[in-house]
JSON list of C-alpha atoms in Angstrom, two decimals:
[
{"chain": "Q", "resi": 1, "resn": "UNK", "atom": "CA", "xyz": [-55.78, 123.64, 164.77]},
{"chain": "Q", "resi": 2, "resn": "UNK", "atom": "CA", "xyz": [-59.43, 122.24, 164.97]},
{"chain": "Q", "resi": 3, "resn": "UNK", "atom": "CA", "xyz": [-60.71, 121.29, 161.47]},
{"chain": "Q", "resi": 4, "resn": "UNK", "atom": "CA", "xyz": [-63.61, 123.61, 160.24]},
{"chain": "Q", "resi": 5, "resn": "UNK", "atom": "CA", "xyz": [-66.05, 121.02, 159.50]},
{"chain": "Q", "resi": 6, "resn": "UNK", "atom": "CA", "xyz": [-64.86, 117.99, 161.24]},
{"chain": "Q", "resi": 7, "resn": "UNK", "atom": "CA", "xyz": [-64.03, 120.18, 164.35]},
{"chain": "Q", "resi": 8, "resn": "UNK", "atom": "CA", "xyz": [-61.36, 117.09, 164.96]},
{"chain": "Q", "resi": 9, "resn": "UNK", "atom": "CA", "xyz": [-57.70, 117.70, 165.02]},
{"chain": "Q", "resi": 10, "resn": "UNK", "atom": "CA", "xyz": [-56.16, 116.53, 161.71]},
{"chain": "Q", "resi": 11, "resn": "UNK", "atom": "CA", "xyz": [-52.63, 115.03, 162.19]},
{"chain": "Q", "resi": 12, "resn": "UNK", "atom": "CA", "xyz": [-49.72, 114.46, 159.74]},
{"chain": "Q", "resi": 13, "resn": "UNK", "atom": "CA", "xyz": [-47.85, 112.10, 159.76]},
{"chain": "Q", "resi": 14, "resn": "UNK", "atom": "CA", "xyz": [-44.64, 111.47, 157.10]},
{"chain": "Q", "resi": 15, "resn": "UNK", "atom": "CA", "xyz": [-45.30, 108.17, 154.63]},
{"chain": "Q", "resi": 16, "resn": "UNK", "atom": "CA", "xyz": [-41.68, 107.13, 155.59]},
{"chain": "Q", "resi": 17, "resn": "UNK", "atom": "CA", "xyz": [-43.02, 105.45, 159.15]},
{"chain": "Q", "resi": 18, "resn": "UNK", "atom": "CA", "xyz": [-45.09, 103.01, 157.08]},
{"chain": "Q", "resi": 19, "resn": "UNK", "atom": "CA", "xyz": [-41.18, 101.20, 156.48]},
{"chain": "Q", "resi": 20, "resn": "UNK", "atom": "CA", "xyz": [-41.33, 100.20, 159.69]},
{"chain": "Q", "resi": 21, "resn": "UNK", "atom": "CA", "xyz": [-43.64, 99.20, 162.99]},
{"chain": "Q", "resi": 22, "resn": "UNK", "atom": "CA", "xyz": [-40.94, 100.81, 165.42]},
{"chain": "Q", "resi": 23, "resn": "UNK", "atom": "CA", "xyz": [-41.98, 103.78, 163.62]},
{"chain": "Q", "resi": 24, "resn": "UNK", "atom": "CA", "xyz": [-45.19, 104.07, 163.12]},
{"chain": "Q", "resi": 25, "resn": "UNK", "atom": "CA", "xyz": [-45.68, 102.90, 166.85]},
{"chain": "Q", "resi": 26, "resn": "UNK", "atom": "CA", "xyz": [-43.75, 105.59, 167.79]},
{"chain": "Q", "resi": 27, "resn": "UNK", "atom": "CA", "xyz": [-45.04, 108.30, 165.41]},
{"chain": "Q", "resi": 28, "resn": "UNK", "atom": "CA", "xyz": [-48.35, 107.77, 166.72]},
{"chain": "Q", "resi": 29, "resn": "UNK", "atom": "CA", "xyz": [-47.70, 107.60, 170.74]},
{"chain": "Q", "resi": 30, "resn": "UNK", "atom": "CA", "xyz": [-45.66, 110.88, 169.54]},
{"chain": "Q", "resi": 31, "resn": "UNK", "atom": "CA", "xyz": [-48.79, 112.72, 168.17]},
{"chain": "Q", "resi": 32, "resn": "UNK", "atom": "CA", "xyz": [-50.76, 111.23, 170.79]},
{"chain": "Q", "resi": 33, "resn": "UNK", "atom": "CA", "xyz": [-48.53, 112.81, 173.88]},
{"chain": "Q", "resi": 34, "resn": "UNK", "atom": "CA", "xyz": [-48.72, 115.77, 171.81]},
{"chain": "Q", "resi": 35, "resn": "UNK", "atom": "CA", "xyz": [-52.32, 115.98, 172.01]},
{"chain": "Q", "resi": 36, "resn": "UNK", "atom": "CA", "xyz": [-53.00, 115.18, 175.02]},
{"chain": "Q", "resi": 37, "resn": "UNK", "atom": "CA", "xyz": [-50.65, 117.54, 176.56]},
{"chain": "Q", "resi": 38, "resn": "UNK", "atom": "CA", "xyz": [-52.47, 120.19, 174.56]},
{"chain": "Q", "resi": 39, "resn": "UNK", "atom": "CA", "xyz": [-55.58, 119.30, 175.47]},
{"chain": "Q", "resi": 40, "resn": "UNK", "atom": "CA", "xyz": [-54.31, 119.41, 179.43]},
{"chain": "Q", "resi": 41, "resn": "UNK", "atom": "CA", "xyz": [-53.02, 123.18, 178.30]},
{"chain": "Q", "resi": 42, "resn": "UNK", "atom": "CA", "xyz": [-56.46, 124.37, 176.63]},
{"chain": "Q", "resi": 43, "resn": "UNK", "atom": "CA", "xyz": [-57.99, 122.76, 179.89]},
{"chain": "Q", "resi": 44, "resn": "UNK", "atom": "CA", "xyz": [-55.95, 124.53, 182.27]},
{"chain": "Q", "resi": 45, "resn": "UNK", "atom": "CA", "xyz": [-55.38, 128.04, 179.68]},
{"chain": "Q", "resi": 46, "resn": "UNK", "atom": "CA", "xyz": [-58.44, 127.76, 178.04]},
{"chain": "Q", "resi": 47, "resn": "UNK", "atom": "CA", "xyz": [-56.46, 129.53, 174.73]},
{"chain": "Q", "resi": 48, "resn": "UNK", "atom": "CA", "xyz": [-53.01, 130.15, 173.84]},
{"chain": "Q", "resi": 49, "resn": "UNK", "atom": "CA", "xyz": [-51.97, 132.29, 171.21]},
{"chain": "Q", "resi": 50, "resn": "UNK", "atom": "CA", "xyz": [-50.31, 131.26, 168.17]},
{"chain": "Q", "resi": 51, "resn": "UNK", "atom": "CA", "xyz": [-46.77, 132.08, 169.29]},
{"chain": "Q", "resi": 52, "resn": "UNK", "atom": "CA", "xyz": [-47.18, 130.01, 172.56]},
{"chain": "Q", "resi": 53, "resn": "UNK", "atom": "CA", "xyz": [-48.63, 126.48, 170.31]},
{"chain": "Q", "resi": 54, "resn": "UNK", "atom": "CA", "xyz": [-45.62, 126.88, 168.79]},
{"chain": "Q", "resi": 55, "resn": "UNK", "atom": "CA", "xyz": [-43.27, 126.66, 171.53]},
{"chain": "Q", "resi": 56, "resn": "UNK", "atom": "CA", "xyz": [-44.76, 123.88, 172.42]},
{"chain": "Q", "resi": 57, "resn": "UNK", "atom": "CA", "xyz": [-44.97, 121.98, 169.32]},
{"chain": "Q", "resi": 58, "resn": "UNK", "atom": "CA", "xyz": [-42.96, 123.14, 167.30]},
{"chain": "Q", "resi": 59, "resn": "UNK", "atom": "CA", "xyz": [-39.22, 122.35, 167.13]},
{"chain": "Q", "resi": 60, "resn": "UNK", "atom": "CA", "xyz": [-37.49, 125.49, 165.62]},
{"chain": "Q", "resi": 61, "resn": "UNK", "atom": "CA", "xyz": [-38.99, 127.38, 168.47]},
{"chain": "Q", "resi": 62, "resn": "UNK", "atom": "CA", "xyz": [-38.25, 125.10, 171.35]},
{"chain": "Q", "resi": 63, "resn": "UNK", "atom": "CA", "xyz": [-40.70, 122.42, 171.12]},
{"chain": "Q", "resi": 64, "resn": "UNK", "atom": "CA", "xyz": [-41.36, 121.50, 174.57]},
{"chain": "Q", "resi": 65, "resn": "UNK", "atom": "CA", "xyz": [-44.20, 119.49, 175.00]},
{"chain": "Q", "resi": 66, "resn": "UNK", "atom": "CA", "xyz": [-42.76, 118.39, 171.22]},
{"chain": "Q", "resi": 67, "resn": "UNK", "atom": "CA", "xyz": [-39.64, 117.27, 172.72]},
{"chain": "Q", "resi": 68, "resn": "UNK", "atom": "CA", "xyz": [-41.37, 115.41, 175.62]},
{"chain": "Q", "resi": 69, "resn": "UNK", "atom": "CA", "xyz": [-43.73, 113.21, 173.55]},
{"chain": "Q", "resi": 70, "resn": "UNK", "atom": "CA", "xyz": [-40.40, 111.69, 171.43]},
{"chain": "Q", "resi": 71, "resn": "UNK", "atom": "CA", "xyz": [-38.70, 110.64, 175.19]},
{"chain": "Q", "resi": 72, "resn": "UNK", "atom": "CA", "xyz": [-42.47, 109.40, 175.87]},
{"chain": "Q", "resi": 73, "resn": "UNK", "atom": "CA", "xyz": [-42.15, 107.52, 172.29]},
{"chain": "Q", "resi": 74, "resn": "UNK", "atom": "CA", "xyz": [-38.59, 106.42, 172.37]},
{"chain": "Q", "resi": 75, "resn": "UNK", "atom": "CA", "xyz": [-39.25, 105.13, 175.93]},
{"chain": "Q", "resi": 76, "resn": "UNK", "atom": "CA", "xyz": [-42.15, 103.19, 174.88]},
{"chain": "Q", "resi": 77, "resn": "UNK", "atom": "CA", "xyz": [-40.28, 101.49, 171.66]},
{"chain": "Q", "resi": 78, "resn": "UNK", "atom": "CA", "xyz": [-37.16, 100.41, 174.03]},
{"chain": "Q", "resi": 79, "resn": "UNK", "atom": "CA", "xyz": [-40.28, 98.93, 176.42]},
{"chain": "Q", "resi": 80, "resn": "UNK", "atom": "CA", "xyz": [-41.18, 96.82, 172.91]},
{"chain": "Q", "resi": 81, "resn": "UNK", "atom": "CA", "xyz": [-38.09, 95.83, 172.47]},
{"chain": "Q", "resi": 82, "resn": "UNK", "atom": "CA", "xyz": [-37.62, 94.53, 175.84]},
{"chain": "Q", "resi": 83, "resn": "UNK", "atom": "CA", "xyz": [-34.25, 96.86, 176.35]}
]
């Protein structure tokens, strides 16, 4: 997921969150639970395979640490609001 030539870790993130600054807020303390949690994995696993990154990450295969950073997000936007 490191970029060849940048060796940084590109992130997408949809054009729709631009509407709003609930959203992009929380889009980006989303992706940046997400990395962070990775980067405490690669720490502590050194690599992962493929398979494993995506059960992490990635929702249609469980999404755990995916999961965790949109409580992390949605708890930090109801913080904002004052809720």
């Amino acid at each position: 997921i490191v970029h060849d030539i940048t060796e940084k870790v590109p992130v997408r993130v949809n054009k729709n969150i631009l509407d709003s600054d609930e959203a992009i807020i929380a889009a980006l303390k989303h992706e940046a639970y997400e990395l962070e949690a990775l980067k405490d994995v690669m720490q502590s696993k050194g690599m992962i395979t493929q398979k494993e990154l995506a059960r992490l990450i990635d929702s249609n295969y469980g999404g755990e640490l995916h999961n965790e950073a949109w409580e992390v997000a949605d708890e930090l936007i109801i913080k904002i609001r004052g809720e």
